[in-house]
Amino acid sequence: MSEHIRIVLVNTSHPGNIGAAARAMKTMGLSTLYLVAPEKFPNSHANALAVGAVDILEKAVVVPTLEGAIDDCELIVGTSTRNRKIPWPLLTPREFAEKAHARPAKTAILFGREDSGLTNEELHRCHFHIQIPTNAQFSSLNLAAAVQVIAYEIHATSLHANQTPEPWDFAWANAQQMEGFYEHLEKVLMQINFLDPANPRQLMTRLRRLYLRAHPVEF
Amino acid sequence: MSEHIRIVLVNTSHPGNIGAAARAMKTMGLSTLYLVAPEKFPNSHANALAVGAVDILEKAVVVPTLEGAIDDCELIVGTSTRNRKIPWPLLTPREFAEKAHARPAKTAILFGREDSGLTNEELHRCHFHIQIPTNAQFSSLNLAAAVQVIAYEIHATSLHANQTPEPWDFAWANAQQMEGFYEHLEKVLMQINFLDPANPRQLMTRLRRLYLRAHPVEF
């Protein structure tokens, strides 16, 4: 039911968290795991904490950079606990789960480093940020616990989801196609002197946000 | 907001799970932890996994039997992954969270042993069972992950909860008062030869279930 959704763990330090995340995924029917530059993997501690979910670790895809984990994806969301300098469209886990079921697309859910989360650059690759609602005085969720909450919402929402998908004829452009577009756009904006490379400010980030909101289709 | 809700871990084997459960609780604004006959507690591994939630471990109440953790509670719910021989009122985490917010009462949420969960006797002390919806082929949630999911639902639901509580004038009887009642009832049923002590079958369990559904008030 959720084959189109992959979990992407970025630059995880502790292999135990990778194993515990795999177990959390499997309890909720998710099975596709991408690992971007994990510090230690494969690893016996990861296997120990995966318990009956070692199969997910065995078929996990390890890639050196984020691109390898999202290039073919049409919807990219990143988990974030902080409000960033440049505001971004923000969903609760439940709102995301409803969206994911209303229109199934190849989806990547990014989880950042244990200590510092996702970088701004990684977050700027996302259509939406997901913020798990937490105690304002203590928002420090364990990585696997965050995976558990998101996976639980996807599963629980699927049980009540409206089975009629959104009507829409065209597939969304994937991350790789959009990167090609941004690269071209940036060049053109420099050629016409709209973007000053000596003082780019946040122009490209703001344009990314605009196009991610518009969510262009393939054509 | 959720001071009236306590987490009760019954007979936990691994102290790391106690620490991880405390962290899960604190991220969602829960702070009252009862430990029924934990195998190893206090324990340095528990503290290590609690990270910034060691305060919850420090004020955790350790009791030798379940009674010490629930006697003063007016609503008792138990987490369960299996369907039991005698069916019991069952809620999803979300249904439970909505109920808990509609009528705040002194509430205990019971989590069983890592390997075998709660016993039937423990489950028969509960007004409701909560079943976390899982993958039918792999329902093995880690203990702290189960605490995280339930605590998350309580917190997320509180953000949308109708702030008008159910109108009701009387306080519910607590677990200790109800035990006194069952004890008396059992004696009377034997005196009038309705209950045969040589062949009690499931009579008292069925009566418990009846009265737990009715949820008597103090009088």
GROMACS .gro file of C-alpha atoms in nm:
model
  438
    1MET     CA    1   0.000   0.000   0.000
    2SER     CA    2   0.290   0.237   0.069
    3GLU     CA    3   0.544   0.102  -0.180
    4HIS     CA    4   0.577   0.447  -0.334
    5ILE     CA    5   0.707   0.595  -0.008
    6ARG     CA    6   1.074   0.568   0.085
    7ILE     CA    7   1.249   0.665   0.407
    8VAL     CA    8   1.581   0.847   0.356
    9LEU     CA    9   1.820   0.873   0.652
   10VAL     CA   10   2.087   1.134   0.589
   11ASN     CA   11   2.434   1.093   0.738
   12THR     CA   12   2.327   0.887   1.038
   13SER     CA   13   2.597   0.854   1.307
   14HIS     CA   14   2.471   0.563   1.518
   15PRO     CA   15   2.406   0.235   1.337
   16GLY     CA   16   2.165   0.132   1.614
   17ASN     CA   17   1.936   0.412   1.502
   18ILE     CA   18   1.936   0.271   1.148
   19GLY     CA   19   1.830  -0.070   1.280
   20ALA     CA   20   1.563   0.075   1.507
   21ALA     CA   21   1.433   0.287   1.218
   22ALA     CA   22   1.405  -0.024   0.998
   23ARG     CA   23   1.202  -0.198   1.271
   24ALA     CA   24   0.979   0.111   1.307
   25MET     CA   25   0.922   0.117   0.930
   26LYS     CA   26   0.834  -0.250   0.906
   27THR     CA   27   0.578  -0.236   1.188
   28MET     CA   28   0.392   0.021   0.978
   29GLY     CA   29   0.428  -0.151   0.641
   30LEU     CA   30   0.707   0.061   0.493
   31SER     CA   31   0.997  -0.126   0.336
   32THR     CA   32   1.213   0.103   0.120
   33LEU     CA   33   1.512   0.251   0.301
   34TYR     CA   34   1.779   0.477   0.152
   35LEU     CA   35   2.091   0.567   0.351
   36VAL     CA   36   2.287   0.874   0.247
   37ALA     CA   37   2.650   0.843   0.359
   38PRO     CA   38   2.585   0.655   0.685
   39GLU     CA   39   2.884   0.661   0.922
   40LYS     CA   40   2.878   0.285   0.991
   41PHE     CA   41   2.682   0.049   0.771
   42PRO     CA   42   2.635  -0.246   0.741
   43ASN     CA   43   2.682  -0.301   1.113
   44SER     CA   44   2.600  -0.571   1.368
   45HIS     CA   45   2.444  -0.323   1.610
   46ALA     CA   46   2.207  -0.208   1.336
   47ASN     CA   47   2.105  -0.569   1.275
   48ALA     CA   48   2.054  -0.633   1.648
   49LEU     CA   49   1.814  -0.341   1.685
   50ALA     CA   50   1.627  -0.422   1.365
   51VAL     CA   51   1.507  -0.749   1.526
   52GLY     CA   52   1.271  -0.898   1.264
   53ALA     CA   53   1.333  -0.619   1.013
   54VAL     CA   54   1.683  -0.718   0.898
   55ASP     CA   55   1.538  -0.776   0.550
   56ILE     CA   56   1.487  -0.399   0.521
   57LEU     CA   57   1.853  -0.339   0.609
   58GLU     CA   58   1.965  -0.603   0.361
   59LYS     CA   59   1.791  -0.432   0.072
   60ALA     CA   60   1.865  -0.076   0.192
   61VAL     CA   61   2.019   0.142  -0.080
   62VAL     CA   62   2.338   0.320   0.031
   63VAL     CA   63   2.424   0.633  -0.168
   64PRO     CA   64   2.703   0.889  -0.126
   65THR     CA   65   2.491   1.203  -0.178
   66LEU     CA   66   2.130   1.310  -0.131
   67GLU     CA   67   2.076   1.323  -0.509
   68GLY     CA   68   2.110   0.945  -0.534
   69ALA     CA   69   1.821   0.907  -0.290
   70ILE     CA   70   1.577   1.159  -0.437
   71ASP     CA   71   1.653   1.216  -0.806
   72ASP     CA   72   1.368   0.992  -0.924
   73CYS     CA   73   1.119   1.120  -0.663
   74GLU     CA   74   0.822   1.340  -0.742
   75LEU     CA   75   0.745   1.449  -0.386
   76ILE     CA   76   1.016   1.527  -0.134
   77VAL     CA   77   0.949   1.615   0.227
   78GLY     CA   78   1.192   1.679   0.510
   79THR     CA   79   1.147   1.648   0.883
   80SER     CA   80   1.249   1.953   1.078
   81THR     CA   81   1.213   2.063   1.437
   82ARG     CA   82   1.318   2.422   1.392
   83ASN     CA   83   1.164   2.716   1.221
   84ARG     CA   84   1.414   2.828   0.963
   85LYS     CA   85   1.515   3.174   0.853
   86ILE     CA   86   1.329   3.139   0.526
   87PRO     CA   87   0.981   3.001   0.604
   88TRP     CA   88   0.876   2.697   0.403
   89PRO     CA   89   0.542   2.520   0.355
   90LEU     CA   90   0.494   2.320   0.671
   91LEU     CA   91   0.273   2.015   0.736
   92THR     CA   92   0.188   1.816   1.044
   93PRO     CA   93   0.250   1.440   1.011
   94ARG     CA   94  -0.124   1.388   0.969
   95GLU     CA   95  -0.160   1.654   0.700
   96PHE     CA   96   0.132   1.497   0.515
   97ALA     CA   97  -0.016   1.148   0.543
   98GLU     CA   98  -0.348   1.270   0.404
   99LYS     CA   99  -0.171   1.436   0.115
  100ALA     CA  100   0.039   1.127   0.044
  101HIS     CA  101  -0.271   0.910   0.024
  102ALA     CA  102  -0.478   1.157  -0.177
  103ARG     CA  103  -0.222   1.149  -0.455
  104PRO     CA  104   0.024   0.859  -0.450
  105ALA     CA  105   0.354   0.970  -0.606
  106LYS     CA  106   0.712   0.852  -0.571
  107THR     CA  107   0.786   1.009  -0.235
  108ALA     CA  108   1.101   1.055  -0.026
  109ILE     CA  109   1.082   1.145   0.343
  110LEU     CA  110   1.415   1.283   0.467
  111PHE     CA  111   1.542   1.247   0.824
  112GLY     CA  112   1.858   1.435   0.921
  113ARG     CA  113   2.155   1.379   1.148
  114GLU     CA  114   2.098   1.287   1.513
  115ASP     CA  115   2.261   1.605   1.642
  116SER     CA  116   2.187   1.866   1.378
  117GLY     CA  117   1.904   1.744   1.154
  118LEU     CA  118   1.896   1.839   0.787
  119THR     CA  119   2.103   2.125   0.647
  120ASN     CA  120   1.930   2.427   0.499
  121GLU     CA  121   2.044   2.315   0.155
  122GLU     CA  122   1.879   1.974   0.207
  123LEU     CA  123   1.562   2.134   0.340
  124HIS     CA  124   1.549   2.357   0.033
  125ARG     CA  125   1.514   2.047  -0.183
  126CYS     CA  126   1.180   1.968  -0.017
  127HIS     CA  127   0.828   2.051  -0.130
  128PHE     CA  128   0.717   2.052   0.231
  129HIS     CA  129   0.868   2.034   0.574
  130ILE     CA  130   0.704   1.808   0.830
  131GLN     CA  131   0.717   1.917   1.190
  132ILE     CA  132   0.621   1.660   1.452
  133PRO     CA  133   0.433   1.851   1.723
  134THR     CA  134   0.632   1.826   2.046
  135ASN     CA  135   0.669   1.970   2.392
  136ALA     CA  136   0.811   2.319   2.334
  137GLN     CA  137   1.052   2.269   2.626
  138PHE     CA  138   1.188   1.934   2.500
  139SER     CA  139   1.160   1.851   2.133
  140SER     CA  140   1.451   1.606   2.117
  141LEU     CA  141   1.296   1.301   1.950
  142ASN     CA  142   1.520   1.004   1.891
  143LEU     CA  143   1.574   0.945   1.517
  144ALA     CA  144   1.397   0.607   1.512
  145ALA     CA  145   1.115   0.752   1.725
  146ALA     CA  146   1.062   1.024   1.464
  147VAL     CA  147   1.053   0.758   1.190
  148GLN     CA  148   0.804   0.562   1.404
  149VAL     CA  149   0.567   0.859   1.441
  150ILE     CA  150   0.569   0.947   1.069
  151ALA     CA  151   0.533   0.583   0.964
  152TYR     CA  152   0.251   0.536   1.213
  153GLU     CA  153   0.062   0.835   1.070
  154ILE     CA  154   0.105   0.704   0.716
  155HIS     CA  155  -0.029   0.365   0.822
  156ALA     CA  156  -0.311   0.492   1.048
  157THR     CA  157  -0.426   0.742   0.786
  158SER     CA  158  -0.424   0.476   0.514
  159LEU     CA  159  -0.683   0.284   0.715
  160HIS     CA  160  -0.924   0.578   0.696
  161ALA     CA  161  -0.810   0.727   0.367
  162ASN     CA  162  -1.052   0.817   0.098
  163GLN     CA  163  -0.980   0.557  -0.168
  164THR     CA  164  -1.048   0.799  -0.453
  165PRO     CA  165  -0.721   0.959  -0.553
  166GLU     CA  166  -0.706   1.322  -0.665
  167PRO     CA  167  -0.785   1.352  -1.034
  168TRP     CA  168  -0.473   1.468  -1.218
  169ASP     CA  169  -0.350   1.366  -1.557
  170PHE     CA  170   0.019   1.448  -1.550
  171ALA     CA  171   0.304   1.306  -1.346
  172TRP     CA  172   0.498   1.550  -1.133
  173ALA     CA  173   0.851   1.633  -1.245
  174ASN     CA  174   1.105   1.446  -1.039
  175ALA     CA  175   1.388   1.599  -0.835
  176GLN     CA  176   1.651   1.546  -1.105
  177GLN     CA  177   1.441   1.719  -1.370
  178MET     CA  178   1.379   2.010  -1.135
  179GLU     CA  179   1.754   2.044  -1.058
  180GLY     CA  180   1.820   2.070  -1.432
  181PHE     CA  181   1.558   2.342  -1.451
  182TYR     CA  182   1.703   2.542  -1.159
  183GLU     CA  183   2.050   2.522  -1.308
  184HIS     CA  184   1.924   2.655  -1.639
  185LEU     CA  185   1.715   2.923  -1.468
  186GLU     CA  186   2.012   3.046  -1.266
  187LYS     CA  187   2.226   3.083  -1.578
  188VAL     CA  188   1.958   3.275  -1.765
  189LEU     CA  189   1.899   3.505  -1.467
  190MET     CA  190   2.270   3.587  -1.462
  191GLN     CA  191   2.281   3.646  -1.837
  192ILE     CA  192   2.000   3.899  -1.814
  193ASN     CA  193   2.163   4.058  -1.507
  194PHE     CA  194   1.870   3.978  -1.282
  195LEU     CA  195   2.088   3.765  -1.055
  196ASP     CA  196   2.418   3.920  -0.946
  197PRO     CA  197   2.663   3.631  -0.874
  198ALA     CA  198   2.864   3.866  -0.651
  199ASN     CA  199   2.557   3.926  -0.438
  200PRO     CA  200   2.310   3.642  -0.498
  201ARG     CA  201   2.127   3.690  -0.165
  202GLN     CA  202   1.849   3.430  -0.123
  203LEU     CA  203   1.714   3.469  -0.476
  204MET     CA  204   1.760   3.106  -0.586
  205THR     CA  205   1.625   2.975  -0.255
  206ARG     CA  206   1.314   3.189  -0.290
  207LEU     CA  207   1.267   3.077  -0.651
  208ARG     CA  208   1.309   2.713  -0.545
  209ARG     CA  209   1.040   2.762  -0.286
  210LEU     CA  210   0.811   2.919  -0.546
  211TYR     CA  211   0.852   2.631  -0.794
  212LEU     CA  212   0.831   2.363  -0.525
  213ARG     CA  213   0.498   2.513  -0.418
  214ALA     CA  214   0.380   2.515  -0.779
  215HIS     CA  215   0.492   2.151  -0.815
  216PRO     CA  216   0.543   2.146  -1.195
  217VAL     CA  217   0.441   1.842  -1.398
  218GLU     CA  218   0.641   1.663  -1.665
  219PHE     CA  219   0.577   1.788  -2.015
  220MET     CA  220  -0.211   1.972   2.993
  221SER     CA  221  -0.169   1.597   3.043
  222GLU     CA  222  -0.079   1.589   3.413
  223HIS     CA  223  -0.367   1.350   3.476
  224ILE     CA  224  -0.219   1.085   3.247
  225ARG     CA  225   0.048   0.845   3.374
  226ILE     CA  226   0.251   0.588   3.185
  227VAL     CA  227   0.284   0.251   3.361
  228LEU     CA  228   0.555   0.010   3.244
  229VAL     CA  229   0.494  -0.339   3.379
  230ASN     CA  230   0.789  -0.568   3.453
  231THR     CA  231   1.025  -0.417   3.197
  232SER     CA  232   1.337  -0.630   3.130
  233HIS     CA  233   1.569  -0.385   2.958
  234PRO     CA  234   1.652  -0.064   3.144
  235GLY     CA  235   1.739   0.104   2.813
  236ASN     CA  236   1.373   0.078   2.718
  237ILE     CA  237   1.274   0.258   3.038
  238GLY     CA  238   1.509   0.545   2.952
  239ALA     CA  239   1.393   0.561   2.590
  240ALA     CA  240   1.030   0.557   2.708
  241ALA     CA  241   1.100   0.852   2.941
  242ARG     CA  242   1.249   1.047   2.650
  243ALA     CA  243   0.948   0.961   2.432
  244MET     CA  244   0.711   1.079   2.708
  245LYS     CA  245   0.889   1.408   2.764
  246THR     CA  246   0.893   1.500   2.393
  247MET     CA  247   0.514   1.482   2.407
  248GLY     CA  248   0.463   1.661   2.738
  249LEU     CA  249   0.397   1.358   2.961
  250SER     CA  250   0.592   1.342   3.286
  251THR     CA  251   0.444   1.084   3.524
  252LEU     CA  252   0.604   0.741   3.504
  253TYR     CA  253   0.522   0.437   3.718
  254LEU     CA  254   0.738   0.125   3.701
  255VAL     CA  255   0.588  -0.202   3.822
  256ALA     CA  256   0.863  -0.441   3.933
  257PRO     CA  257   1.125  -0.336   3.676
  258GLU     CA  258   1.410  -0.588   3.641
  259LYS     CA  259   1.688  -0.326   3.667
  260PHE     CA  260   1.617   0.022   3.792
  261PRO     CA  261   1.770   0.273   3.861
  262ASN     CA  262   2.029   0.198   3.596
  263SER     CA  263   2.298   0.389   3.406
  264HIS     CA  264   2.181   0.256   3.068
  265ALA     CA  265   1.832   0.389   3.139
  266ASN     CA  266   1.979   0.731   3.215
  267ALA     CA  267   2.193   0.726   2.899
  268LEU     CA  268   1.893   0.660   2.674
  269ALA     CA  269   1.674   0.915   2.853
  270VAL     CA  270   1.908   1.192   2.732
  271GLY     CA  271   1.738   1.513   2.853
  272ALA     CA  272   1.454   1.327   3.027
  273VAL     CA  273   1.648   1.198   3.328
  274ASP     CA  274   1.420   1.413   3.548
  275ILE     CA  275   1.133   1.180   3.460
  276LEU     CA  276   1.337   0.877   3.569
  277GLU     CA  277   1.437   1.053   3.892
  278LYS     CA  278   1.077   1.106   3.995
  279ALA     CA  279   0.949   0.774   3.856
  280VAL     CA  280   0.745   0.577   4.111
  281VAL     CA  281   0.860   0.217   4.150
  282VAL     CA  282   0.596  -0.021   4.289
  283PRO     CA  283   0.603  -0.399   4.346
  284THR     CA  284   0.256  -0.475   4.203
  285LEU     CA  285   0.016  -0.330   3.948
  286GLU     CA  286  -0.223  -0.218   4.223
  287GLY     CA  287   0.028   0.041   4.346
  288ALA     CA  288   0.028   0.200   4.003
  289ILE     CA  289  -0.346   0.209   3.934
  290ASP     CA  290  -0.541   0.204   4.264
  291ASP     CA  291  -0.612   0.579   4.256
  292CYS     CA  292  -0.688   0.588   3.882
  293GLU     CA  293  -1.035   0.638   3.736
  294LEU     CA  294  -0.956   0.527   3.382
  295ILE     CA  295  -0.725   0.238   3.303
  296VAL     CA  296  -0.624   0.135   2.955
  297GLY     CA  297  -0.384  -0.134   2.840
  298THR     CA  298  -0.187  -0.166   2.519
  299SER     CA  299  -0.226  -0.497   2.346
  300THR     CA  300  -0.125  -0.637   2.010
  301ARG     CA  301  -0.325  -0.955   2.023
  302ASN     CA  302  -0.692  -1.029   2.014
  303ARG     CA  303  -0.769  -1.214   2.335
  304LYS     CA  304  -1.000  -1.506   2.399
  305ILE     CA  305  -1.251  -1.284   2.574
  306PRO     CA  306  -1.308  -0.978   2.356
  307TRP     CA  307  -1.274  -0.643   2.530
  308PRO     CA  308  -1.365  -0.287   2.430
  309LEU     CA  309  -1.090  -0.181   2.192
  310LEU     CA  310  -0.977   0.167   2.089
  311THR     CA  311  -0.729   0.298   1.837
  312PRO     CA  312  -0.468   0.537   1.983
  313ARG     CA  313  -0.659   0.827   1.829
  314GLU     CA  314  -0.995   0.720   1.969
  315PHE     CA  315  -0.835   0.685   2.311
  316ALA     CA  316  -0.672   1.029   2.287
  317GLU     CA  317  -1.005   1.188   2.194
  318LYS     CA  318  -1.174   1.018   2.487
  319ALA     CA  319  -0.897   1.121   2.727
  320HIS     CA  320  -0.933   1.485   2.625
  321ALA     CA  321  -1.314   1.487   2.624
  322ARG     CA  322  -1.321   1.391   2.988
  323PRO     CA  323  -0.995   1.439   3.181
  324ALA     CA  324  -0.973   1.179   3.458
  325LYS     CA  325  -0.685   1.024   3.649
  326THR     CA  326  -0.566   0.785   3.380
  327ALA     CA  327  -0.315   0.499   3.368
  328ILE     CA  328  -0.185   0.363   3.039
  329LEU     CA  329  -0.029   0.019   3.084
  330PHE     CA  330   0.254  -0.119   2.870
  331GLY     CA  331   0.354  -0.482   2.918
  332ARG     CA  332   0.672  -0.688   2.904
  333GLU     CA  333   0.897  -0.666   2.599
  334ASP     CA  334   0.848  -1.033   2.511
  335SER     CA  335   0.496  -1.114   2.626
  336GLY     CA  336   0.302  -0.790   2.685
  337LEU     CA  337   0.040  -0.771   2.956
  338THR     CA  338  -0.110  -1.081   3.116
  339ASN     CA  339  -0.480  -1.155   3.076
  340GLU     CA  340  -0.529  -1.068   3.442
  341GLU     CA  341  -0.368  -0.726   3.388
  342LEU     CA  342  -0.572  -0.667   3.074
  343HIS     CA  343  -0.890  -0.750   3.266
  344ARG     CA  344  -0.822  -0.452   3.494
  345CYS     CA  345  -0.861  -0.216   3.198
  346HIS     CA  346  -1.165  -0.022   3.083
  347PHE     CA  347  -1.031  -0.032   2.729
  348HIS     CA  348  -0.755  -0.194   2.534
  349ILE     CA  349  -0.558   0.016   2.289
  350GLN     CA  350  -0.431  -0.152   1.978
  351ILE     CA  351  -0.175   0.038   1.771
  352PRO     CA  352  -0.256  -0.039   1.408
  353THR     CA  353   0.041  -0.224   1.258
  354ASN     CA  354   0.153  -0.430   0.963
  355ALA     CA  355  -0.031  -0.762   1.007
  356GLN     CA  356   0.289  -0.948   0.910
  357PHE     CA  357   0.513  -0.767   1.161
  358SER     CA  358   0.355  -0.604   1.463
  359SER     CA  359   0.664  -0.612   1.687
  360LEU     CA  360   0.688  -0.252   1.809
  361ASN     CA  361   0.971  -0.171   2.044
  362LEU     CA  362   0.838  -0.079   2.391
  363ALA     CA  363   0.960   0.282   2.376
  364ALA     CA  364   0.828   0.312   2.020
  365ALA     CA  365   0.482   0.210   2.143
  366VAL     CA  366   0.504   0.470   2.420
  367GLN     CA  367   0.611   0.726   2.156
  368VAL     CA  368   0.311   0.655   1.934
  369ILE     CA  369   0.055   0.674   2.216
  370ALA     CA  370   0.216   0.986   2.366
  371TYR     CA  371   0.228   1.147   2.021
  372GLU     CA  372  -0.145   1.085   1.970
  373ILE     CA  373  -0.226   1.233   2.310
  374HIS     CA  374  -0.022   1.543   2.229
  375ALA     CA  375  -0.134   1.583   1.866
  376THR     CA  376  -0.499   1.534   1.960
  377SER     CA  377  -0.472   1.789   2.243
  378LEU     CA  378  -0.378   2.051   1.985
  379HIS     CA  379  -0.709   1.998   1.804
  380ALA     CA  380  -0.921   1.892   2.100
  381ASN     CA  381  -1.254   2.046   2.168
  382GLN     CA  382  -1.186   2.247   2.481
  383THR     CA  383  -1.533   2.184   2.623
  384PRO     CA  384  -1.519   1.877   2.844
  385GLU     CA  385  -1.808   1.630   2.862
  386PRO     CA  386  -2.068   1.744   3.113
  387TRP     CA  387  -2.077   1.498   3.402
  388ASP     CA  388  -2.124   1.569   3.770
  389PHE     CA  389  -1.975   1.265   3.941
  390ALA     CA  390  -1.620   1.139   3.960
  391TRP     CA  391  -1.557   0.786   3.835
  392ALA     CA  392  -1.481   0.522   4.095
  393ASN     CA  393  -1.111   0.446   4.106
  394ALA     CA  394  -0.946   0.106   4.059
  395GLN     CA  395  -0.915   0.035   4.430
  396GLN     CA  396  -1.283   0.106   4.495
  397MET     CA  397  -1.379  -0.119   4.206
  398GLU     CA  398  -1.158  -0.404   4.336
  399GLY     CA  399  -1.341  -0.381   4.670
  400PHE     CA  400  -1.667  -0.403   4.485
  401TYR     CA  401  -1.563  -0.709   4.280
  402GLU     CA  402  -1.442  -0.886   4.591
  403HIS     CA  403  -1.774  -0.826   4.763
  404LEU     CA  404  -1.970  -0.923   4.453
  405GLU     CA  405  -1.780  -1.251   4.420
  406LYS     CA  406  -1.855  -1.345   4.782
  407VAL     CA  407  -2.224  -1.269   4.746
  408LEU     CA  408  -2.247  -1.465   4.421
  409MET     CA  409  -2.096  -1.766   4.596
  410GLN     CA  410  -2.329  -1.731   4.894
  411ILE     CA  411  -2.632  -1.738   4.668
  412ASN     CA  412  -2.482  -2.029   4.470
  413PHE     CA  413  -2.470  -1.833   4.148
  414LEU     CA  414  -2.092  -1.870   4.127
  415ASP     CA  415  -1.954  -2.221   4.181
  416PRO     CA  416  -1.599  -2.186   4.319
  417ALA     CA  417  -1.522  -2.537   4.192
  418ASN     CA  418  -1.612  -2.430   3.840
  419PRO     CA  419  -1.594  -2.050   3.819
  420ARG     CA  420  -1.544  -2.043   3.440
  421GLN     CA  421  -1.505  -1.685   3.314
  422LEU     CA  422  -1.791  -1.544   3.519
  423MET     CA  423  -1.590  -1.285   3.716
  424THR     CA  424  -1.401  -1.179   3.404
  425ARG     CA  425  -1.727  -1.124   3.218
  426LEU     CA  426  -1.873  -0.931   3.511
  427ARG     CA  427  -1.558  -0.717   3.529
  428ARG     CA  428  -1.596  -0.639   3.164
  429LEU     CA  429  -1.962  -0.544   3.218
  430TYR     CA  430  -1.884  -0.306   3.506
  431LEU     CA  431  -1.578  -0.159   3.336
  432ARG     CA  432  -1.800  -0.076   3.037
  433ALA     CA  433  -2.057   0.082   3.266
  434HIS     CA  434  -1.779   0.282   3.438
  435PRO     CA  435  -1.952   0.339   3.775
  436VAL     CA  436  -1.920   0.673   3.953
  437GLU     CA  437  -1.841   0.735   4.319
  438PHE     CA  438  -2.146   0.768   4.539
   0.00000   0.00000   0.00000
